[in-house]
PDB file of C-alpha atoms in Angstrom:
ATOM      1  CA  LEU A 218     129.213 120.695  94.312  1.00 95.00           C
ATOM      2  CA  ASN A 219     126.206 121.485  96.756  1.00 98.00           C
ATOM      3  CA  LEU A 220     125.144 124.652  94.570  1.00 98.00           C
ATOM      4  CA  GLU A 221     125.558 122.876  91.210  1.00 98.00           C
ATOM      5  CA  PHE A 222     123.852 119.810  92.068  1.00 98.00           C
ATOM      6  CA  LYS A 223     121.493 120.538  94.551  1.00 98.00           C
ATOM      7  CA  SER A 224     118.634 119.343  92.182  1.00 98.00           C
ATOM      8  CA  ILE A 225     119.343 115.746  93.051  1.00 99.00           C
ATOM      9  CA  LEU A 226     119.177 115.930  96.550  1.00 99.00           C
ATOM     10  CA  THR A 227     116.197 114.999  98.456  1.00 99.00           C
ATOM     11  CA  LYS A 228     117.439 116.617 101.669  1.00 98.00           C
ATOM     12  CA  GLY A 229     120.762 117.718 103.156  1.00 98.00           C
ATOM     13  CA  GLU A 230     124.042 118.347 101.275  1.00 98.00           C
ATOM     14  CA  ILE A 231     126.540 116.570  99.759  1.00 98.00           C
ATOM     15  CA  ARG A 232     129.438 115.596 102.195  1.00 98.00           C
ATOM     16  CA  ARG A 233     132.723 113.570 102.492  1.00 97.00           C
ATOM     17  CA  ALA A 234     132.184 110.196 104.224  1.00 97.00           C
ATOM     18  CA  GLU A 235     134.086 107.562 106.010  1.00 94.00           C
ATOM     19  CA  PRO A 236     134.573 104.155 104.570  1.00 93.00           C
ATOM     20  CA  HIS A 237     131.671 101.688 105.314  1.00 91.00           C
ATOM     21  CA  PRO A 238     132.244  99.205 107.782  1.00 92.00           C
ATOM     22  CA  PHE A 239     131.789  96.690 105.112  1.00 92.00           C
ATOM     23  CA  GLU A 240     134.872  98.018 103.484  1.00 91.00           C
ATOM     24  CA  ALA A 241     137.103  97.288 106.497  1.00 86.00           C
ATOM     25  CA  ASP A 242     138.706  94.325 105.123  1.00 90.00           C
ATOM     26  CA  ASP A 243     139.356  95.501 101.594  1.00 93.00           C
ATOM     27  CA  GLU A 244     142.819  97.356 101.793  1.00 92.00           C
ATOM     28  CA  HIS A 245     143.039  98.428  98.168  1.00 94.00           C
ATOM     29  CA  LEU A 246     139.829 100.525  99.053  1.00 92.00           C
ATOM     30  CA  ALA A 247     141.104 102.233 102.144  1.00 89.00           C
ATOM     31  CA  ASP A 248     142.734 105.437 100.527  1.00 91.00           C
ATOM     32  CA  LEU A 249     139.487 106.327  98.008  1.00 92.00           C
ATOM     33  CA  HIS A 250     137.693 109.329  98.588  1.00 92.00           C
ATOM     34  CA  ARG A 251     133.797 109.034  99.278  1.00 96.00           C
ATOM     35  CA  LEU A 252     130.937 111.271  99.160  1.00 97.00           C
ATOM     36  CA  ALA A 253     127.491 110.599 100.796  1.00 98.00           C
ATOM     37  CA  PHE A 254     124.193 112.232  99.714  1.00 98.00           C
ATOM     38  CA  HIS A 255     120.545 111.657  99.474  1.00 99.00           C
ATOM     39  CA  PHE A 256     119.914 110.923  95.856  1.00 98.00           C
ATOM     40  CA  ASN A 257     116.271 111.678  94.447  1.00 98.00           C
ATOM     41  CA  ARG A 258     116.310 108.314  92.327  1.00 98.00           C
ATOM     42  CA  ARG A 259     115.194 110.217  89.454  1.00 98.00           C
ATOM     43  CA  ASP A 260     117.707 112.212  87.799  1.00 98.00           C
ATOM     44  CA  PHE A 261     120.577 109.699  86.791  1.00 99.00           C
ATOM     45  CA  GLY A 262     121.725 111.772  83.762  1.00 99.00           C
ATOM     46  CA  ARG A 263     122.420 114.659  86.241  1.00 99.00           C
ATOM     47  CA  LEU A 264     124.219 112.265  88.842  1.00 99.00           C
ATOM     48  CA  ARG A 265     126.360 111.099  85.831  1.00 99.00           C
ATOM     49  CA  GLN A 266     127.334 114.707  85.329  1.00 99.00           C
ATOM     50  CA  LEU A 267     128.388 114.635  89.062  1.00 98.00           C
ATOM     51  CA  ILE A 268     130.576 111.766  88.423  1.00 98.00           C
ATOM     52  CA  ASP A 269     132.077 113.367  85.339  1.00 98.00           C
ATOM     53  CA  VAL A 270     132.978 116.334  87.167  1.00 97.00           C
ATOM     54  CA  LEU A 271     134.450 114.734  89.991  1.00 96.00           C
ATOM     55  CA  ASN A 272     136.654 112.440  87.491  1.00 95.00           C
ATOM     56  CA  GLU A 273     137.660 115.677  85.883  1.00 96.00           C
ATOM     57  CA  GLU A 274     138.920 117.125  89.097  1.00 91.00           C
ATOM     58  CA  LEU A 275     140.960 114.223  89.977  1.00 85.00           C
ATOM     59  CA  GLU A 276     142.409 113.982  86.584  1.00 88.00           C
ATOM     60  CA  GLY A 277     143.755 117.698  86.711  1.00 80.00           C
ATOM     61  CA  PRO A 278     143.608 120.312  83.885  1.00 72.00           C
ATOM     62  CA  ALA A 279     142.362 119.084  80.510  1.00 62.00           C
ATOM     63  CA  ASP A 280     144.681 118.485  77.805  1.00 58.00           C
ATOM     64  CA  SER A 281     144.346 120.730  74.935  1.00 53.00           C
ATOM     65  CA  SER A 282     144.709 117.723  72.527  1.00 55.00           C
ATOM     66  CA  ASP A 283     142.176 115.453  71.310  1.00 55.00           C
ATOM     67  CA  GLY A 284     144.501 112.448  71.454  1.00 54.00           C
ATOM     68  CA  GLU A 285     144.846 112.098  67.770  1.00 54.00           C
ATOM     69  CA  GLU A 286     148.075 112.816  66.024  1.00 50.00           C
ATOM     70  CA  GLU A 287     148.398 115.364  63.476  1.00 45.00           C
TER      71      GLU A 287
END
């Protein structure tokens, strides 16, 4: 991720993060994965691409069907 999305960072790198203290009372959020990075607040399309890549990784291998029945 750091190599592919370096252009949206102002400094540092994309890293795993711990839950924010504000989330302490929200048990349903406890097991979620988190990332932290310094976003340049300019390349929102590229940020969306990062989100899509992460979601694809969570979903696993892509299904070859397009959801339509033949």
